[in-house]
Amino acid sequence: MQHDSSDILGQDTMPTVNASRTGGFPLTLGQTIFTFIVLFGIYIIGLRLWKRVLLWRERSYKLATRRRHGIPDSDLRPFNVAYSEAMMRAREEEGKKQLKPRPAPARRRLWWTSVRPCQSKTFATVQACHNDPMLE
């Protein structure tokens, strides 16, 4: 009777160990290859998505720059050509605004005065009343 593998009654109670796995790696070769293929596919999809994000960011930056300088989104010419035309258009619009006559501000009678400006008989007010049709 062996003392390390028997109980007090002398029966063998220790289970027999079958050495089917000798290595410490828990996955089989097929599972390892499948896991590698799945991780590689996720990596490739991630790279493609990241490239799209970078292209989107670059395009939105360029459009924002063009908008800031007055170039419409529909204009697909190079920046320097479109920018020079946008500046010429802005100068023309500014010139048109300056050529338009501005209406003269209307003179109002002050509510606390009862005398109209042309009722005074000084020389300066008489001259102003004859030259200004609004005051007569």
PDB file of C-alpha atoms in Angstrom:
ATOM      1  CA  MET A   1       0.000   0.000   0.000  1.00  0.00           C
ATOM      2  CA  GLN A   2       1.267   3.385  -0.915  1.00  0.00           C
ATOM      3  CA  HIS A   3       0.772   5.992   1.723  1.00  0.00           C
ATOM      4  CA  ASP A   4       0.558   9.044  -0.535  1.00  0.00           C
ATOM      5  CA  SER A   5      -2.226   7.803  -2.847  1.00  0.00           C
ATOM      6  CA  SER A   6      -4.543   5.828  -0.613  1.00  0.00           C
ATOM      7  CA  ASP A   7      -7.031   6.610   2.075  1.00  0.00           C
ATOM      8  CA  ILE A   8      -7.040   5.129   5.530  1.00  0.00           C
ATOM      9  CA  LEU A   9      -8.794   1.998   4.345  1.00  0.00           C
ATOM     10  CA  GLY A  10      -6.147   1.338   1.685  1.00  0.00           C
ATOM     11  CA  GLN A  11      -8.123   2.136  -1.427  1.00  0.00           C
ATOM     12  CA  ASP A  12      -6.663   4.174  -4.287  1.00  0.00           C
ATOM     13  CA  THR A  13      -8.518   7.524  -4.271  1.00  0.00           C
ATOM     14  CA  MET A  14      -6.213   9.807  -6.230  1.00  0.00           C
ATOM     15  CA  PRO A  15      -7.549  10.414  -9.731  1.00  0.00           C
ATOM     16  CA  THR A  16      -5.377   9.562 -12.657  1.00  0.00           C
ATOM     17  CA  VAL A  17      -4.178  12.534 -14.670  1.00  0.00           C
ATOM     18  CA  ASN A  18      -4.224  12.288 -18.467  1.00  0.00           C
ATOM     19  CA  ALA A  19      -1.646  14.622 -19.952  1.00  0.00           C
ATOM     20  CA  SER A  20      -3.593  15.780 -23.009  1.00  0.00           C
ATOM     21  CA  ARG A  21      -2.324  19.376 -22.919  1.00  0.00           C
ATOM     22  CA  THR A  22       1.300  19.979 -22.410  1.00  0.00           C
ATOM     23  CA  GLY A  23       1.526  23.751 -23.286  1.00  0.00           C
ATOM     24  CA  GLY A  24       0.169  26.716 -21.350  1.00  0.00           C
ATOM     25  CA  PHE A  25      -1.621  28.352 -24.336  1.00  0.00           C
ATOM     26  CA  PRO A  26      -5.410  27.928 -23.942  1.00  0.00           C
ATOM     27  CA  LEU A  27      -6.402  28.235 -27.653  1.00  0.00           C
ATOM     28  CA  THR A  28      -5.937  25.708 -30.398  1.00  0.00           C
ATOM     29  CA  LEU A  29      -4.173  26.587 -33.635  1.00  0.00           C
ATOM     30  CA  GLY A  30      -7.488  27.067 -35.506  1.00  0.00           C
ATOM     31  CA  GLN A  31      -8.878  29.370 -32.823  1.00  0.00           C
ATOM     32  CA  THR A  32      -5.668  31.396 -32.845  1.00  0.00           C
ATOM     33  CA  ILE A  33      -5.760  31.874 -36.622  1.00  0.00           C
ATOM     34  CA  PHE A  34      -9.462  32.827 -36.525  1.00  0.00           C
ATOM     35  CA  THR A  35      -8.846  35.378 -33.748  1.00  0.00           C
ATOM     36  CA  PHE A  36      -5.918  36.854 -35.690  1.00  0.00           C
ATOM     37  CA  ILE A  37      -8.041  37.196 -38.856  1.00  0.00           C
ATOM     38  CA  VAL A  38     -10.876  38.903 -36.946  1.00  0.00           C
ATOM     39  CA  LEU A  39      -8.496  41.362 -35.237  1.00  0.00           C
ATOM     40  CA  PHE A  40      -6.755  42.107 -38.546  1.00  0.00           C
ATOM     41  CA  GLY A  41     -10.159  42.811 -40.177  1.00  0.00           C
ATOM     42  CA  ILE A  42     -11.091  45.207 -37.362  1.00  0.00           C
ATOM     43  CA  TYR A  43      -7.726  46.945 -37.807  1.00  0.00           C
ATOM     44  CA  ILE A  44      -8.261  47.390 -41.587  1.00  0.00           C
ATOM     45  CA  ILE A  45     -11.803  48.735 -41.084  1.00  0.00           C
ATOM     46  CA  GLY A  46     -10.495  51.156 -38.437  1.00  0.00           C
ATOM     47  CA  LEU A  47      -7.796  52.433 -40.802  1.00  0.00           C
ATOM     48  CA  ARG A  48     -10.326  53.063 -43.576  1.00  0.00           C
ATOM     49  CA  LEU A  49     -12.667  54.896 -41.218  1.00  0.00           C
ATOM     50  CA  TRP A  50      -9.816  57.041 -39.882  1.00  0.00           C
ATOM     51  CA  LYS A  51      -8.801  58.004 -43.439  1.00  0.00           C
ATOM     52  CA  ARG A  52     -12.387  59.064 -44.156  1.00  0.00           C
ATOM     53  CA  VAL A  53     -12.474  61.142 -40.984  1.00  0.00           C
ATOM     54  CA  LEU A  54      -9.221  62.869 -41.966  1.00  0.00           C
ATOM     55  CA  LEU A  55     -10.503  63.600 -45.475  1.00  0.00           C
ATOM     56  CA  TRP A  56     -13.766  64.971 -44.061  1.00  0.00           C
ATOM     57  CA  ARG A  57     -11.891  67.232 -41.630  1.00  0.00           C
ATOM     58  CA  GLU A  58      -9.597  68.529 -44.379  1.00  0.00           C
ATOM     59  CA  ARG A  59     -12.535  69.251 -46.697  1.00  0.00           C
ATOM     60  CA  SER A  60     -14.506  71.053 -43.995  1.00  0.00           C
ATOM     61  CA  TYR A  61     -11.437  73.145 -43.101  1.00  0.00           C
ATOM     62  CA  LYS A  62     -10.946  74.152 -46.724  1.00  0.00           C
ATOM     63  CA  LEU A  63     -14.631  75.033 -47.134  1.00  0.00           C
ATOM     64  CA  ALA A  64     -14.579  77.110 -43.951  1.00  0.00           C
ATOM     65  CA  THR A  65     -11.521  78.994 -45.197  1.00  0.00           C
ATOM     66  CA  ARG A  66     -13.157  79.655 -48.559  1.00  0.00           C
ATOM     67  CA  ARG A  67     -16.381  80.838 -46.867  1.00  0.00           C
ATOM     68  CA  ARG A  68     -14.415  83.137 -44.570  1.00  0.00           C
ATOM     69  CA  HIS A  69     -12.893  84.827 -47.629  1.00  0.00           C
ATOM     70  CA  GLY A  70     -16.241  85.227 -49.415  1.00  0.00           C
ATOM     71  CA  ILE A  71     -15.952  82.353 -51.914  1.00  0.00           C
ATOM     72  CA  PRO A  72     -19.218  80.442 -52.470  1.00  0.00           C
ATOM     73  CA  ASP A  73     -19.318  76.653 -52.008  1.00  0.00           C
ATOM     74  CA  SER A  74     -20.305  76.097 -55.625  1.00  0.00           C
ATOM     75  CA  ASP A  75     -17.052  77.683 -56.876  1.00  0.00           C
ATOM     76  CA  LEU A  76     -14.613  74.788 -57.376  1.00  0.00           C
ATOM     77  CA  ARG A  77     -11.747  76.750 -58.909  1.00  0.00           C
ATOM     78  CA  PRO A  78      -8.380  76.954 -57.142  1.00  0.00           C
ATOM     79  CA  PHE A  79      -8.335  79.191 -54.083  1.00  0.00           C
ATOM     80  CA  ASN A  80      -6.158  81.988 -55.502  1.00  0.00           C
ATOM     81  CA  VAL A  81      -8.325  82.357 -58.642  1.00  0.00           C
ATOM     82  CA  ALA A  82     -11.612  82.282 -56.735  1.00  0.00           C
ATOM     83  CA  TYR A  83     -10.267  84.612 -54.030  1.00  0.00           C
ATOM     84  CA  SER A  84      -9.174  87.274 -56.538  1.00  0.00           C
ATOM     85  CA  GLU A  85     -12.606  87.249 -58.181  1.00  0.00           C
ATOM     86  CA  ALA A  86     -14.359  87.384 -54.805  1.00  0.00           C
ATOM     87  CA  MET A  87     -12.271  90.422 -53.834  1.00  0.00           C
ATOM     88  CA  MET A  88     -13.075  92.154 -57.144  1.00  0.00           C
ATOM     89  CA  ARG A  89     -16.790  91.448 -56.611  1.00  0.00           C
ATOM     90  CA  ALA A  90     -16.617  92.813 -53.055  1.00  0.00           C
ATOM     91  CA  ARG A  91     -14.906  96.003 -54.261  1.00  0.00           C
ATOM     92  CA  GLU A  92     -17.557  96.478 -56.969  1.00  0.00           C
ATOM     93  CA  GLU A  93     -20.368  96.062 -54.440  1.00  0.00           C
ATOM     94  CA  GLU A  94     -18.661  98.527 -52.102  1.00  0.00           C
ATOM     95  CA  GLY A  95     -18.362 101.006 -54.983  1.00  0.00           C
ATOM     96  CA  LYS A  96     -22.043 100.621 -55.811  1.00  0.00           C
ATOM     97  CA  LYS A  97     -22.968 101.262 -52.191  1.00  0.00           C
ATOM     98  CA  GLN A  98     -20.913 104.469 -52.144  1.00  0.00           C
ATOM     99  CA  LEU A  99     -22.479 105.733 -55.368  1.00  0.00           C
ATOM    100  CA  LYS A 100     -26.026 105.453 -54.044  1.00  0.00           C
ATOM    101  CA  PRO A 101     -27.223 108.816 -52.692  1.00  0.00           C
ATOM    102  CA  ARG A 102     -28.073 108.667 -49.051  1.00  0.00           C
ATOM    103  CA  PRO A 103     -31.335 110.345 -48.080  1.00  0.00           C
ATOM    104  CA  ALA A 104     -30.907 113.508 -46.060  1.00  0.00           C
ATOM    105  CA  PRO A 105     -31.969 113.150 -42.465  1.00  0.00           C
ATOM    106  CA  ALA A 106     -35.308 114.816 -41.863  1.00  0.00           C
ATOM    107  CA  ARG A 107     -35.229 117.780 -39.529  1.00  0.00           C
ATOM    108  CA  ARG A 108     -37.737 117.541 -36.771  1.00  0.00           C
ATOM    109  CA  ARG A 109     -39.267 120.291 -34.785  1.00  0.00           C
ATOM    110  CA  LEU A 110     -38.460 120.001 -31.136  1.00  0.00           C
ATOM    111  CA  TRP A 111     -41.523 119.376 -29.023  1.00  0.00           C
ATOM    112  CA  TRP A 112     -40.522 121.812 -26.274  1.00  0.00           C
ATOM    113  CA  THR A 113     -40.103 124.787 -28.601  1.00  0.00           C
ATOM    114  CA  SER A 114     -43.065 126.579 -29.992  1.00  0.00           C
ATOM    115  CA  VAL A 115     -41.027 128.754 -32.371  1.00  0.00           C
ATOM    116  CA  ARG A 116     -40.180 127.262 -35.734  1.00  0.00           C
ATOM    117  CA  PRO A 117     -36.643 127.979 -36.944  1.00  0.00           C
ATOM    118  CA  CYS A 118     -37.775 130.253 -39.788  1.00  0.00           C
ATOM    119  CA  GLN A 119     -39.933 132.441 -37.583  1.00  0.00           C
ATOM    120  CA  SER A 120     -36.876 134.152 -36.150  1.00  0.00           C
ATOM    121  CA  LYS A 121     -35.962 137.327 -38.029  1.00  0.00           C
ATOM    122  CA  THR A 122     -32.177 137.308 -37.740  1.00  0.00           C
ATOM    123  CA  PHE A 123     -30.173 137.485 -40.947  1.00  0.00           C
ATOM    124  CA  ALA A 124     -28.638 134.009 -40.545  1.00  0.00           C
ATOM    125  CA  THR A 125     -31.961 132.266 -40.059  1.00  0.00           C
ATOM    126  CA  VAL A 126     -33.570 134.123 -42.954  1.00  0.00           C
ATOM    127  CA  GLN A 127     -30.743 133.014 -45.250  1.00  0.00           C
ATOM    128  CA  ALA A 128     -31.036 129.403 -44.008  1.00  0.00           C
ATOM    129  CA  CYS A 129     -34.811 129.400 -44.509  1.00  0.00           C
ATOM    130  CA  HIS A 130     -34.517 130.626 -48.101  1.00  0.00           C
ATOM    131  CA  ASN A 131     -31.936 127.954 -48.924  1.00  0.00           C
ATOM    132  CA  ASP A 132     -33.620 125.024 -47.148  1.00  0.00           C
ATOM    133  CA  PRO A 133     -37.079 124.044 -48.454  1.00  0.00           C
ATOM    134  CA  MET A 134     -37.656 121.750 -45.456  1.00  0.00           C
ATOM    135  CA  LEU A 135     -37.752 124.685 -43.028  1.00  0.00           C
ATOM    136  CA  GLU A 136     -40.243 126.848 -44.888  1.00  0.00           C
TER     137      GLU A 136
END
